[in-house]
PDB file of C-alpha atoms in Angstrom:
ATOM      1  CA  UNK U  17       5.589 -28.452  14.756  1.00 44.00           C
ATOM      2  CA  UNK U  18       9.067 -29.577  15.789  1.00 45.00           C
ATOM      3  CA  UNK U  19      12.180 -27.641  14.817  1.00 45.00           C
ATOM      4  CA  UNK U  20      13.563 -30.505  12.745  1.00 44.00           C
ATOM      5  CA  UNK U  21      10.871 -30.251  10.074  1.00 43.00           C
ATOM      6  CA  UNK U  22      11.070 -28.355   6.813  1.00 47.00           C
ATOM      7  CA  UNK U  23       8.824 -25.281   6.633  1.00 44.00           C
ATOM      8  CA  UNK U  24       7.157 -26.474   3.430  1.00 46.00           C
ATOM      9  CA  UNK U  25       6.798 -30.170   4.141  1.00 46.00           C
ATOM     10  CA  UNK U  26       6.714 -32.780   6.871  1.00 44.00           C
ATOM     11  CA  UNK U  27       9.997 -34.429   5.863  1.00 49.00           C
ATOM     12  CA  UNK U  28      12.901 -34.302   8.290  1.00 51.00           C
ATOM     13  CA  UNK U  29      15.556 -31.712   7.509  1.00 50.00           C
ATOM     14  CA  UNK U  30      19.045 -32.567   6.492  1.00 56.00           C
ATOM     15  CA  UNK U  31      21.117 -30.543   9.006  1.00 51.00           C
ATOM     16  CA  UNK U  32      22.987 -28.993   6.082  1.00 49.00           C
ATOM     17  CA  UNK U  33      19.671 -27.888   4.569  1.00 51.00           C
ATOM     18  CA  UNK U  34      18.683 -25.579   7.394  1.00 49.00           C
ATOM     19  CA  UNK U  35      20.130 -22.287   8.545  1.00 51.00           C
ATOM     20  CA  UNK U  36      19.468 -23.238  12.151  1.00 61.00           C
ATOM     21  CA  UNK U  37      18.153 -26.809  12.225  1.00 65.00           C
ATOM     22  CA  UNK U  38      16.979 -26.677  15.823  1.00 74.00           C
ATOM     23  CA  UNK U  39      14.677 -23.688  15.304  1.00 76.00           C
ATOM     24  CA  UNK U  40      10.951 -24.226  15.657  1.00 83.00           C
ATOM     25  CA  UNK U  41       8.483 -23.283  12.953  1.00 82.00           C
ATOM     26  CA  UNK U  42       7.653 -20.079  14.836  1.00 88.00           C
ATOM     27  CA  UNK U  43      11.334 -19.171  15.307  1.00 87.00           C
ATOM     28  CA  UNK U  44      11.996 -19.718  11.585  1.00 85.00           C
ATOM     29  CA  UNK U  45       9.057 -17.496  10.740  1.00 89.00           C
ATOM     30  CA  UNK U  46      10.320 -14.788  13.097  1.00 92.00           C
ATOM     31  CA  UNK U  47      13.814 -15.097  11.605  1.00 89.00           C
ATOM     32  CA  UNK U  48      12.379 -14.663   8.130  1.00 89.00           C
ATOM     33  CA  UNK U  49      10.261 -11.660   9.153  1.00 93.00           C
ATOM     34  CA  UNK U  50      13.086  -9.942  11.045  1.00 95.00           C
ATOM     35  CA  UNK U  51      15.635 -10.524   8.274  1.00 93.00           C
ATOM     36  CA  UNK U  52      13.141  -9.352   5.627  1.00 92.00           C
ATOM     37  CA  UNK U  53      12.339  -6.325   7.754  1.00 95.00           C
ATOM     38  CA  UNK U  54      16.030  -5.444   8.002  1.00 96.00           C
ATOM     39  CA  UNK U  55      16.333  -5.720   4.215  1.00 94.00           C
ATOM     40  CA  UNK U  56      13.300  -3.498   3.645  1.00 93.00           C
ATOM     41  CA  UNK U  57      14.537  -1.022   6.274  1.00 96.00           C
ATOM     42  CA  UNK U  58      17.877  -0.782   4.456  1.00 96.00           C
ATOM     43  CA  UNK U  59      16.027  -0.133   1.200  1.00 92.00           C
ATOM     44  CA  UNK U  60      14.047   2.636   2.919  1.00 94.00           C
ATOM     45  CA  UNK U  61      17.289   4.133   4.257  1.00 95.00           C
ATOM     46  CA  UNK U  62      18.693   3.974   0.738  1.00 95.00           C
ATOM     47  CA  UNK U  63      15.891   6.206  -0.497  1.00 93.00           C
ATOM     48  CA  UNK U  64      16.674   8.735   2.236  1.00 94.00           C
ATOM     49  CA  UNK U  65      20.255   8.734   0.967  1.00 92.00           C
ATOM     50  CA  UNK U  66      19.013   9.170  -2.607  1.00 91.00           C
ATOM     51  CA  UNK U  67      16.923  12.213  -1.719  1.00 91.00           C
ATOM     52  CA  UNK U  68      19.951  13.689   0.037  1.00 92.00           C
ATOM     53  CA  UNK U  69      21.767  13.483  -3.310  1.00 89.00           C
ATOM     54  CA  UNK U  70      24.101  10.560  -2.664  1.00 89.00           C
ATOM     55  CA  UNK U  71      23.518   8.212  -5.607  1.00 89.00           C
ATOM     56  CA  UNK U  72      26.377   5.816  -4.929  1.00 91.00           C
ATOM     57  CA  UNK U  73      25.431   5.374  -1.267  1.00 93.00           C
ATOM     58  CA  UNK U  74      21.846   4.778  -2.375  1.00 93.00           C
ATOM     59  CA  UNK U  75      22.911   2.046  -4.808  1.00 94.00           C
ATOM     60  CA  UNK U  76      25.083   0.291  -2.230  1.00 95.00           C
ATOM     61  CA  UNK U  77      22.551   0.362   0.611  1.00 96.00           C
ATOM     62  CA  UNK U  78      19.683  -0.574  -1.725  1.00 95.00           C
ATOM     63  CA  UNK U  79      21.645  -3.538  -3.121  1.00 95.00           C
ATOM     64  CA  UNK U  80      22.564  -4.778   0.356  1.00 96.00           C
ATOM     65  CA  UNK U  81      18.920  -4.418   1.405  1.00 95.00           C
ATOM     66  CA  UNK U  82      17.801  -6.506  -1.588  1.00 93.00           C
ATOM     67  CA  UNK U  83      20.375  -9.161  -0.772  1.00 94.00           C
ATOM     68  CA  UNK U  84      19.350  -9.332   2.897  1.00 94.00           C
ATOM     69  CA  UNK U  85      15.676  -9.598   1.906  1.00 91.00           C
ATOM     70  CA  UNK U  86      16.463 -12.474  -0.477  1.00 89.00           C
ATOM     71  CA  UNK U  87      18.632 -14.244   2.117  1.00 89.00           C
ATOM     72  CA  UNK U  88      15.777 -14.090   4.627  1.00 88.00           C
ATOM     73  CA  UNK U  89      14.117 -16.945   2.736  1.00 84.00           C
ATOM     74  CA  UNK U  90      16.884 -19.242   3.969  1.00 84.00           C
ATOM     75  CA  UNK U  91      15.068 -19.308   7.312  1.00 84.00           C
ATOM     76  CA  UNK U  92      11.997 -20.784   5.651  1.00 82.00           C
ATOM     77  CA  UNK U  93      13.394 -23.522   3.460  1.00 79.00           C
ATOM     78  CA  UNK U  94      17.108 -23.775   4.200  1.00 79.00           C
ATOM     79  CA  UNK U  95      20.033 -23.061   1.874  1.00 80.00           C
ATOM     80  CA  UNK U  96      19.989 -26.340  -0.047  1.00 83.00           C
ATOM     81  CA  UNK U  97      16.253 -26.200  -0.768  1.00 84.00           C
ATOM     82  CA  UNK U  98      16.426 -22.510  -1.597  1.00 84.00           C
ATOM     83  CA  UNK U  99      19.281 -23.050  -4.061  1.00 87.00           C
ATOM     84  CA  UNK U 100      17.299 -25.840  -5.712  1.00 90.00           C
ATOM     85  CA  UNK U 101      14.318 -23.515  -6.060  1.00 88.00           C
ATOM     86  CA  UNK U 102      16.483 -20.732  -7.451  1.00 89.00           C
ATOM     87  CA  UNK U 103      18.037 -23.097  -9.999  1.00 91.00           C
ATOM     88  CA  UNK U 104      14.661 -24.505 -11.075  1.00 89.00           C
ATOM     89  CA  UNK U 105      14.223 -24.086 -14.833  1.00 89.00           C
ATOM     90  CA  UNK U 106      11.148 -21.890 -14.292  1.00 84.00           C
ATOM     91  CA  UNK U 107      13.195 -19.235 -12.451  1.00 86.00           C
ATOM     92  CA  UNK U 108      16.852 -19.817 -13.320  1.00 92.00           C
ATOM     93  CA  UNK U 109      16.965 -16.914 -15.767  1.00 92.00           C
ATOM     94  CA  UNK U 110      15.296 -14.619 -13.202  1.00 89.00           C
ATOM     95  CA  UNK U 111      17.853 -15.696 -10.597  1.00 92.00           C
ATOM     96  CA  UNK U 112      20.818 -15.111 -12.903  1.00 94.00           C
ATOM     97  CA  UNK U 113      19.541 -11.717 -14.034  1.00 94.00           C
ATOM     98  CA  UNK U 114      18.827 -10.566 -10.477  1.00 93.00           C
ATOM     99  CA  UNK U 115      22.214 -11.572  -9.059  1.00 95.00           C
ATOM    100  CA  UNK U 116      24.006 -10.229 -12.156  1.00 95.00           C
ATOM    101  CA  UNK U 117      22.340  -6.832 -11.870  1.00 95.00           C
ATOM    102  CA  UNK U 118      23.067  -6.752  -8.137  1.00 95.00           C
ATOM    103  CA  UNK U 119      26.742  -7.510  -8.811  1.00 95.00           C
ATOM    104  CA  UNK U 120      27.056  -4.976 -11.635  1.00 95.00           C
ATOM    105  CA  UNK U 121      25.370  -2.307  -9.492  1.00 94.00           C
ATOM    106  CA  UNK U 122      27.820  -2.871  -6.631  1.00 95.00           C
ATOM    107  CA  UNK U 123      30.842  -2.946  -8.962  1.00 95.00           C
ATOM    108  CA  UNK U 124      29.745   0.332 -10.566  1.00 94.00           C
ATOM    109  CA  UNK U 125      29.097   1.920  -7.179  1.00 93.00           C
ATOM    110  CA  UNK U 126      32.439   0.896  -5.666  1.00 93.00           C
ATOM    111  CA  UNK U 127      34.759   1.038  -8.677  1.00 93.00           C
ATOM    112  CA  UNK U 128      33.563   3.928 -10.843  1.00 91.00           C
ATOM    113  CA  UNK U 129      32.392   7.513 -10.728  1.00 88.00           C
ATOM    114  CA  UNK U 130      29.517   6.789 -13.122  1.00 91.00           C
ATOM    115  CA  UNK U 131      26.673   7.781 -10.793  1.00 89.00           C
ATOM    116  CA  UNK U 132      24.004   7.937 -13.516  1.00 92.00           C
ATOM    117  CA  UNK U 133      24.883   4.463 -14.787  1.00 94.00           C
ATOM    118  CA  UNK U 134      24.967   3.169 -11.201  1.00 92.00           C
ATOM    119  CA  UNK U 135      21.480   4.568 -10.575  1.00 92.00           C
ATOM    120  CA  UNK U 136      20.242   3.124 -13.855  1.00 94.00           C
ATOM    121  CA  UNK U 137      21.584  -0.314 -12.851  1.00 94.00           C
ATOM    122  CA  UNK U 138      19.850   0.060  -9.483  1.00 93.00           C
ATOM    123  CA  UNK U 139      16.564   0.565 -11.329  1.00 94.00           C
ATOM    124  CA  UNK U 140      17.260  -2.482 -13.509  1.00 95.00           C
ATOM    125  CA  UNK U 141      18.169  -4.422 -10.351  1.00 93.00           C
ATOM    126  CA  UNK U 142      14.848  -3.453  -8.747  1.00 92.00           C
ATOM    127  CA  UNK U 143      12.941  -4.664 -11.826  1.00 91.00           C
ATOM    128  CA  UNK U 144      14.935  -7.915 -11.787  1.00 91.00           C
ATOM    129  CA  UNK U 145      14.187  -8.290  -8.048  1.00 89.00           C
ATOM    130  CA  UNK U 146      10.432  -7.880  -8.643  1.00 88.00           C
ATOM    131  CA  UNK U 147      10.552 -10.371 -11.535  1.00 87.00           C
ATOM    132  CA  UNK U 148      12.541 -12.836  -9.376  1.00 86.00           C
ATOM    133  CA  UNK U 149      10.101 -12.563  -6.451  1.00 84.00           C
ATOM    134  CA  UNK U 150       7.142 -12.998  -8.804  1.00 84.00           C
ATOM    135  CA  UNK U 151       8.688 -16.270 -10.028  1.00 82.00           C
ATOM    136  CA  UNK U 152       7.873 -17.726  -6.585  1.00 80.00           C
ATOM    137  CA  UNK U 153       4.219 -16.611  -6.743  1.00 80.00           C
ATOM    138  CA  UNK U 154       2.004 -18.875  -8.858  1.00 81.00           C
ATOM    139  CA  UNK U 155       1.157 -17.008 -12.082  1.00 81.00           C
ATOM    140  CA  UNK U 156       2.926 -13.912 -10.692  1.00 78.00           C
ATOM    141  CA  UNK U 157       5.024 -13.210 -13.778  1.00 80.00           C
ATOM    142  CA  UNK U 158       2.131 -14.015 -16.093  1.00 83.00           C
ATOM    143  CA  UNK U 159      -0.146 -11.558 -14.254  1.00 87.00           C
ATOM    144  CA  UNK U 160       2.478  -8.795 -14.436  1.00 85.00           C
ATOM    145  CA  UNK U 161       2.973  -9.424 -18.175  1.00 79.00           C
ATOM    146  CA  UNK U 162      -0.784  -9.268 -18.731  1.00 85.00           C
ATOM    147  CA  UNK U 163      -1.033  -6.054 -16.676  1.00 84.00           C
ATOM    148  CA  UNK U 164       1.671  -4.290 -18.676  1.00 80.00           C
ATOM    149  CA  UNK U 165       0.365  -5.549 -22.005  1.00 79.00           C
ATOM    150  CA  UNK U 166      -3.103  -4.198 -21.141  1.00 81.00           C
ATOM    151  CA  UNK U 167      -1.529  -0.838 -20.167  1.00 81.00           C
ATOM    152  CA  UNK U 168       0.255  -0.654 -23.508  1.00 79.00           C
ATOM    153  CA  UNK U 169      -2.784  -1.441 -25.680  1.00 72.00           C
ATOM    154  CA  UNK U 170      -4.008   1.364 -27.868  1.00 62.00           C
ATOM    155  CA  UNK U 171      -7.610   1.721 -28.946  1.00 57.00           C
TER     156      UNK U 171
END
């Protein structure tokens, strides 16, 4: 597959729609995997920081890791396509909630001494991240809802 094709279709890319329009399919895939890996590595490092007792550092590194992992998808579909997908009515609320919680977490971590609230927002951010990611998986959110509703049923 030539580098000037969109990952998800055979249509030619608009140069503004691709992170690196001359990358081949394999290079885009490697870019996605490496960038995702960096994001997940940062999240892992954040947990090390958490267990060392540094809540603010945890929140900052975890948030940056989440952001890097989300940005890795730009390699697959390009910024314009990705923004369209994020603004799609089926996931717009998930997108807004995720980026809002990420922003609030970083503001709390940098601008306040409210470590407990910062950690709580990090947990909310993680939940929003999972919900956002599931919006890209067919029936992902519906399956998670069904799972939790079955866990909460009482006999």
